[in-house]
Amino acid sequence: MSIQHNIEHITSLIESAQTKFGRATGSVQLLAVSKTKPIDAILAASQAGQRQFGENYVQEGIEKVEYFSQHYPDLALEWHFIGPLQSNKTRPIAEHFAWVHTVDRAKIAQRLNDQRPADFPPLQVLIQMNISGESSKSGIDESELFELAELISSLPNLTLRGVMAIPQNVPDYTAQLTAFKQLAQQQEKLAARYPHIDTLSMGMSGDMEAAIEAGTTMVRIGTAIFGQRDYSQANA
Ligand SMILES: *Cc1c(COP(=O)(O)O)cnc(C)c1O
């Protein structure tokens, strides 16, 4: 199947899930996760109308951002960093990306703020939460959410937009839904204090429908658009 066909297929799945679960038209955005995939694949997706792309690895991500801003500035692609963050690699992220989904500690937030170039718009930030109690070390839990949100809100070069999570990969729909509803609850609590926040980043190729039922506003889809990944070439 072509990438163009896959984008159209995913878009129609998103639309029918929006209808099925009473979600507003256009309330779920598609982030195309292009990690490990070549320039050609991203171009093909952009020809199908896709504008928002997610990358996980710093070096690979900045090369793609630079390539498209040099060769295809008119496409105006919007780049989201969705990978694990190390504090010694925040600078290239602050200098290249429009969004970061994986802010999970004060030090990272502070560095991204300090390293954001003065003539750039604020970096759009999501707080990564750990909701399904999995052993993954990424993401904060509920008890730390407000303290980190408070800090991010006070930083002039960051704009807090919401929360993100990567729940454990399970095939069972009900289990997927339970985890996503937990994150949606956190988002609601946060929105009670910060009414401008509007983004709930959850749902991947294997659990997109449950995420839409639970209220996601941004699904992050890689495999279902670009096919399986070959990690042998990946550089962290
Ligand atoms: C790789 C990745 C995705 C995409 O996963 P697929 O299962 O290929 O759709 C989404 N979010 C994050 C954080 C990822 O690392």
mmCIF file of C-alpha atoms and ligand atoms in Angstrom:
data_model
loop_
_atom_site.group_PDB
_atom_site.id
_atom_site.type_symbol
_atom_site.label_atom_id
_atom_site.label_comp_id
_atom_site.label_asym_id
_atom_site.label_seq_id
_atom_site.Cartn_x
_atom_site.Cartn_y
_atom_site.Cartn_z
ATOM 1 C CA MET A 1 0.000 0.000 0.000
ATOM 2 C CA SER A 2 1.259 3.491 -0.749
ATOM 3 C CA ILE A 3 1.895 6.061 1.962
ATOM 4 C CA GLN A 4 -0.679 8.311 0.331
ATOM 5 C CA HIS A 5 -3.273 5.545 0.520
ATOM 6 C CA ASN A 6 -2.371 4.872 4.168
ATOM 7 C CA ILE A 7 -2.817 8.540 5.119
ATOM 8 C CA GLU A 8 -6.231 8.577 3.471
ATOM 9 C CA HIS A 9 -7.179 5.339 5.203
ATOM 10 C CA ILE A 10 -6.101 6.549 8.659
ATOM 11 C CA THR A 11 -7.857 9.859 8.097
ATOM 12 C CA SER A 12 -11.094 8.070 7.299
ATOM 13 C CA LEU A 13 -10.689 5.801 10.364
ATOM 14 C CA ILE A 14 -10.224 8.915 12.522
ATOM 15 C CA GLU A 15 -13.324 10.486 10.999
ATOM 16 C CA SER A 16 -15.503 7.452 11.552
ATOM 17 C CA ALA A 17 -14.262 7.039 15.144
ATOM 18 C CA GLN A 18 -15.034 10.732 15.795
ATOM 19 C CA THR A 19 -18.581 10.124 14.600
ATOM 20 C CA LYS A 20 -18.958 6.830 16.477
ATOM 21 C CA PHE A 21 -17.906 8.364 19.798
ATOM 22 C CA GLY A 22 -19.645 11.700 19.395
ATOM 23 C CA ARG A 23 -16.452 13.645 18.976
ATOM 24 C CA ALA A 24 -16.516 16.912 17.017
ATOM 25 C CA THR A 25 -15.368 16.861 13.411
ATOM 26 C CA GLY A 26 -11.695 17.771 13.249
ATOM 27 C CA SER A 27 -11.163 17.327 16.990
ATOM 28 C CA VAL A 28 -8.497 14.637 16.496
ATOM 29 C CA GLN A 29 -5.289 15.632 14.728
ATOM 30 C CA LEU A 30 -2.954 13.207 13.020
ATOM 31 C CA LEU A 31 0.751 13.360 13.857
ATOM 32 C CA ALA A 32 2.725 11.238 11.366
ATOM 33 C CA VAL A 33 5.591 9.540 13.208
ATOM 34 C CA SER A 34 8.439 9.359 10.711
ATOM 35 C CA LYS A 35 11.311 8.092 12.884
ATOM 36 C CA THR A 36 13.749 5.853 10.986
ATOM 37 C CA LYS A 37 11.926 6.693 7.715
ATOM 38 C CA PRO A 38 13.638 8.441 4.796
ATOM 39 C CA ILE A 39 13.001 11.886 3.312
ATOM 40 C CA ASP A 40 11.066 10.319 0.420
ATOM 41 C CA ALA A 41 8.539 8.790 2.783
ATOM 42 C CA ILE A 42 7.953 12.164 4.465
ATOM 43 C CA LEU A 43 7.583 13.835 1.074
ATOM 44 C CA ALA A 44 5.015 11.239 0.035
ATOM 45 C CA ALA A 45 3.023 11.878 3.211
ATOM 46 C CA SER A 46 3.215 15.630 2.682
ATOM 47 C CA GLN A 47 1.843 15.146 -0.832
ATOM 48 C CA ALA A 48 -1.184 13.508 0.778
ATOM 49 C CA GLY A 49 -1.680 16.719 2.754
ATOM 50 C CA GLN A 50 0.099 15.725 5.967
ATOM 51 C CA ARG A 51 1.852 18.650 7.714
ATOM 52 C CA GLN A 52 2.674 17.498 11.252
ATOM 53 C CA PHE A 53 5.502 15.017 11.762
ATOM 54 C CA GLY A 54 6.942 13.403 14.893
ATOM 55 C CA GLU A 55 10.558 12.363 15.401
ATOM 56 C CA ASN A 56 12.181 10.458 18.288
ATOM 57 C CA TYR A 57 15.926 10.750 17.780
ATOM 58 C CA VAL A 58 17.686 14.095 18.073
ATOM 59 C CA GLN A 59 20.287 13.800 15.317
ATOM 60 C CA GLU A 60 17.956 12.177 12.789
ATOM 61 C CA GLY A 61 15.210 14.651 13.625
ATOM 62 C CA ILE A 62 17.263 17.813 13.204
ATOM 63 C CA GLU A 63 18.660 16.565 9.884
ATOM 64 C CA LYS A 64 15.121 16.176 8.570
ATOM 65 C CA VAL A 65 13.990 19.544 9.942
ATOM 66 C CA GLU A 66 16.944 21.256 8.285
ATOM 67 C CA TYR A 67 16.472 19.385 5.008
ATOM 68 C CA PHE A 68 12.833 20.373 4.682
ATOM 69 C CA SER A 69 13.363 23.973 5.746
ATOM 70 C CA GLN A 70 16.104 24.334 3.109
ATOM 71 C CA HIS A 71 14.572 22.408 0.227
ATOM 72 C CA TYR A 72 10.820 22.595 0.854
ATOM 73 C CA PRO A 73 10.152 25.729 2.917
ATOM 74 C CA ASP A 74 6.766 26.154 1.240
ATOM 75 C CA LEU A 75 5.505 22.881 2.691
ATOM 76 C CA ALA A 76 5.734 24.561 6.126
ATOM 77 C CA LEU A 77 5.990 21.228 7.932
ATOM 78 C CA GLU A 78 5.479 21.299 11.693
ATOM 79 C CA TRP A 79 7.954 19.148 13.655
ATOM 80 C CA HIS A 80 7.189 17.495 16.990
ATOM 81 C CA PHE A 81 9.844 15.915 19.173
ATOM 82 C CA ILE A 82 8.327 12.818 20.813
ATOM 83 C CA GLY A 83 11.402 10.883 21.984
ATOM 84 C CA PRO A 84 13.107 10.568 25.346
ATOM 85 C CA LEU A 85 14.869 13.769 26.421
ATOM 86 C CA GLN A 86 18.373 13.990 27.805
ATOM 87 C CA SER A 87 19.397 17.289 29.308
ATOM 88 C CA ASN A 88 22.615 17.484 27.250
ATOM 89 C CA LYS A 89 20.563 17.325 24.030
ATOM 90 C CA THR A 90 17.943 19.960 24.701
ATOM 91 C CA ARG A 91 19.653 22.719 22.701
ATOM 92 C CA PRO A 92 19.224 21.250 19.185
ATOM 93 C CA ILE A 93 15.627 20.406 20.081
ATOM 94 C CA ALA A 94 14.923 23.958 21.265
ATOM 95 C CA GLU A 95 16.507 25.268 18.074
ATOM 96 C CA HIS A 96 14.641 23.050 15.576
ATOM 97 C CA PHE A 97 11.287 21.784 16.772
ATOM 98 C CA ALA A 98 7.895 23.480 17.154
ATOM 99 C CA TRP A 99 6.562 21.047 19.763
ATOM 100 C CA VAL A 100 7.993 18.738 22.437
ATOM 101 C CA HIS A 101 5.713 15.989 23.818
ATOM 102 C CA THR A 102 8.042 14.445 26.364
ATOM 103 C CA VAL A 103 8.849 17.051 29.004
ATOM 104 C CA ASP A 104 8.967 15.159 32.295
ATOM 105 C CA ARG A 105 11.169 17.171 34.633
ATOM 106 C CA ALA A 106 11.958 20.717 35.713
ATOM 107 C CA LYS A 107 15.549 20.730 34.512
ATOM 108 C CA ILE A 108 14.507 19.830 30.955
ATOM 109 C CA ALA A 109 11.773 22.485 30.906
ATOM 110 C CA GLN A 110 14.170 25.131 32.162
ATOM 111 C CA ARG A 111 16.839 24.257 29.596
ATOM 112 C CA LEU A 112 14.396 24.192 26.678
ATOM 113 C CA ASN A 113 13.181 27.623 27.750
ATOM 114 C CA ASP A 114 16.672 29.062 28.117
ATOM 115 C CA GLN A 115 17.867 27.611 24.797
ATOM 116 C CA ARG A 116 14.863 28.599 22.692
ATOM 117 C CA PRO A 117 16.101 31.245 20.218
ATOM 118 C CA ALA A 118 14.690 34.679 21.023
ATOM 119 C CA ASP A 119 13.212 35.211 17.548
ATOM 120 C CA PHE A 120 11.305 31.875 17.550
ATOM 121 C CA PRO A 121 7.717 31.486 18.725
ATOM 122 C CA PRO A 122 7.429 29.757 22.111
ATOM 123 C CA LEU A 123 8.029 26.016 22.095
ATOM 124 C CA GLN A 124 4.714 24.155 22.444
ATOM 125 C CA VAL A 125 5.061 21.730 25.332
ATOM 126 C CA LEU A 126 3.292 18.622 26.605
ATOM 127 C CA ILE A 127 4.013 16.975 29.946
ATOM 128 C CA GLN A 128 4.674 13.266 29.610
ATOM 129 C CA MET A 129 2.849 11.219 32.235
ATOM 130 C CA ASN A 130 3.264 7.630 33.310
ATOM 131 C CA ILE A 131 -0.304 6.394 33.623
ATOM 132 C CA SER A 132 -0.445 2.660 33.349
ATOM 133 C CA GLY A 133 2.013 1.920 36.125
ATOM 134 C CA GLU A 134 4.386 0.268 33.717
ATOM 135 C CA SER A 135 8.041 -0.033 34.580
ATOM 136 C CA SER A 136 9.084 2.551 31.967
ATOM 137 C CA LYS A 137 10.996 5.327 33.629
ATOM 138 C CA SER A 138 9.610 8.020 31.350
ATOM 139 C CA GLY A 139 6.798 10.233 32.483
ATOM 140 C CA ILE A 140 5.771 11.714 35.804
ATOM 141 C CA ASP A 141 2.925 10.631 37.995
ATOM 142 C CA GLU A 142 -0.066 12.548 39.156
ATOM 143 C CA SER A 143 1.566 13.866 42.313
ATOM 144 C CA GLU A 144 4.174 15.772 40.304
ATOM 145 C CA LEU A 145 1.903 17.148 37.594
ATOM 146 C CA PHE A 146 0.942 20.518 39.042
ATOM 147 C CA GLU A 147 4.415 21.466 40.180
ATOM 148 C CA LEU A 148 5.833 20.890 36.688
ATOM 149 C CA ALA A 149 2.858 22.609 35.021
ATOM 150 C CA GLU A 150 3.386 25.618 37.293
ATOM 151 C CA LEU A 151 7.032 25.884 36.288
ATOM 152 C CA ILE A 152 6.342 25.520 32.554
ATOM 153 C CA SER A 153 3.618 28.152 32.746
ATOM 154 C CA SER A 154 6.057 30.591 34.292
ATOM 155 C CA LEU A 155 8.631 30.203 31.499
ATOM 156 C CA PRO A 156 8.216 32.793 28.726
ATOM 157 C CA ASN A 157 9.623 30.687 25.871
ATOM 158 C CA LEU A 158 7.424 27.658 26.566
ATOM 159 C CA THR A 159 3.659 27.307 26.096
ATOM 160 C CA LEU A 160 1.997 24.501 28.027
ATOM 161 C CA ARG A 161 -0.504 22.734 25.730
ATOM 162 C CA GLY A 162 -1.416 19.567 27.645
ATOM 163 C CA VAL A 163 -0.295 16.048 28.454
ATOM 164 C CA MET A 164 1.014 12.984 26.645
ATOM 165 C CA ALA A 165 1.500 9.311 27.506
ATOM 166 C CA ILE A 166 2.675 6.051 25.994
ATOM 167 C CA PRO A 167 0.686 3.400 27.846
ATOM 168 C CA GLN A 168 1.808 -0.202 27.846
ATOM 169 C CA ASN A 169 1.201 -1.834 24.490
ATOM 170 C CA VAL A 170 -1.696 -4.237 25.135
ATOM 171 C CA PRO A 171 -4.105 -5.747 22.586
ATOM 172 C CA ASP A 172 -7.169 -5.632 24.847
ATOM 173 C CA TYR A 173 -9.463 -2.700 23.966
ATOM 174 C CA THR A 174 -10.906 -2.324 27.456
ATOM 175 C CA ALA A 175 -7.447 -2.154 29.005
ATOM 176 C CA GLN A 176 -6.386 0.439 26.414
ATOM 177 C CA LEU A 177 -9.463 2.505 27.173
ATOM 178 C CA THR A 178 -8.879 2.361 30.938
ATOM 179 C CA ALA A 179 -5.339 3.702 30.578
ATOM 180 C CA PHE A 180 -6.384 6.445 28.163
ATOM 181 C CA LYS A 181 -9.242 7.538 30.411
ATOM 182 C CA GLN A 182 -6.756 7.965 33.241
ATOM 183 C CA LEU A 183 -4.728 10.355 31.134
ATOM 184 C CA ALA A 184 -7.857 12.192 30.004
ATOM 185 C CA GLN A 185 -8.737 12.740 33.671
ATOM 186 C CA GLN A 186 -5.349 14.269 34.329
ATOM 187 C CA GLN A 187 -5.841 16.538 31.359
ATOM 188 C CA GLU A 188 -9.216 17.652 32.712
ATOM 189 C CA LYS A 189 -7.751 18.477 36.101
ATOM 190 C CA LEU A 190 -4.992 20.454 34.484
ATOM 191 C CA ALA A 191 -7.448 22.292 32.233
ATOM 192 C CA ALA A 192 -9.451 23.348 35.309
ATOM 193 C CA ARG A 193 -6.387 25.296 36.440
ATOM 194 C CA TYR A 194 -5.032 26.232 32.995
ATOM 195 C CA PRO A 195 -8.055 26.787 30.724
ATOM 196 C CA HIS A 196 -5.959 27.435 27.609
ATOM 197 C CA ILE A 197 -4.579 23.906 27.388
ATOM 198 C CA ASP A 198 -6.099 21.955 24.520
ATOM 199 C CA THR A 199 -3.942 18.942 23.695
ATOM 200 C CA LEU A 200 -4.125 15.325 24.763
ATOM 201 C CA SER A 201 -1.461 13.358 22.873
ATOM 202 C CA MET A 202 -2.294 9.650 23.038
ATOM 203 C CA GLY A 203 -3.001 6.763 20.697
ATOM 204 C CA MET A 204 -0.678 4.952 18.257
ATOM 205 C CA SER A 205 -1.208 2.519 15.386
ATOM 206 C CA GLY A 206 -2.345 -0.316 17.676
ATOM 207 C CA ASP A 207 -4.688 1.589 19.983
ATOM 208 C CA MET A 208 -5.932 4.617 18.067
ATOM 209 C CA GLU A 209 -9.644 3.873 18.336
ATOM 210 C CA ALA A 210 -9.620 3.514 22.144
ATOM 211 C CA ALA A 211 -7.682 6.781 22.366
ATOM 212 C CA ILE A 212 -10.341 8.554 20.296
ATOM 213 C CA GLU A 213 -13.115 7.135 22.472
ATOM 214 C CA ALA A 214 -11.250 8.407 25.563
ATOM 215 C CA GLY A 215 -10.856 11.927 24.162
ATOM 216 C CA THR A 216 -7.470 12.180 22.487
ATOM 217 C CA THR A 217 -6.842 15.296 20.412
ATOM 218 C CA MET A 218 -3.642 14.069 18.731
ATOM 219 C CA VAL A 219 -2.879 10.507 17.660
ATOM 220 C CA ARG A 220 0.752 9.651 16.900
ATOM 221 C CA ILE A 221 0.789 7.171 14.042
ATOM 222 C CA GLY A 222 3.912 5.597 12.549
ATOM 223 C CA THR A 223 3.568 1.989 11.389
ATOM 224 C CA ALA A 224 0.065 2.332 9.942
ATOM 225 C CA ILE A 225 1.325 5.133 7.669
ATOM 226 C CA PHE A 226 4.909 4.209 6.857
ATOM 227 C CA GLY A 227 5.024 0.436 7.473
ATOM 228 C CA GLN A 228 7.268 -1.469 9.864
ATOM 229 C CA ARG A 229 10.452 0.219 11.028
ATOM 230 C CA ASP A 230 13.965 -1.077 10.534
ATOM 231 C CA TYR A 231 15.921 -0.013 13.606
ATOM 232 C CA SER A 232 19.288 -1.210 12.362
ATOM 233 C CA GLN A 233 19.917 2.236 10.839
ATOM 234 C CA ALA A 234 18.524 4.266 13.725
ATOM 235 C CA ASN A 235 20.758 6.614 15.644
ATOM 236 C CA ALA A 236 19.816 7.825 19.066
HETATM 237 C C1 LIG B 1 7.176 5.254 17.524
HETATM 238 C C2 LIG B 1 6.208 6.062 18.304
HETATM 239 C C3 LIG B 1 4.885 6.222 17.869
HETATM 240 C C4 LIG B 1 4.305 5.537 16.643
HETATM 241 O O1 LIG B 1 4.078 4.186 16.919
HETATM 242 P P1 LIG B 1 3.340 3.224 15.860
HETATM 243 O O2 LIG B 1 2.956 2.053 16.680
HETATM 244 O O3 LIG B 1 4.340 2.903 14.820
HETATM 245 O O4 LIG B 1 2.174 3.953 15.326
HETATM 246 C C5 LIG B 1 4.057 7.051 18.618
HETATM 247 N N1 LIG B 1 4.492 7.685 19.721
HETATM 248 C C6 LIG B 1 5.751 7.546 20.167
HETATM 249 C C7 LIG B 1 6.173 8.271 21.388
HETATM 250 C C8 LIG B 1 6.640 6.727 19.487
HETATM 251 O O5 LIG B 1 7.879 6.574 19.963
#
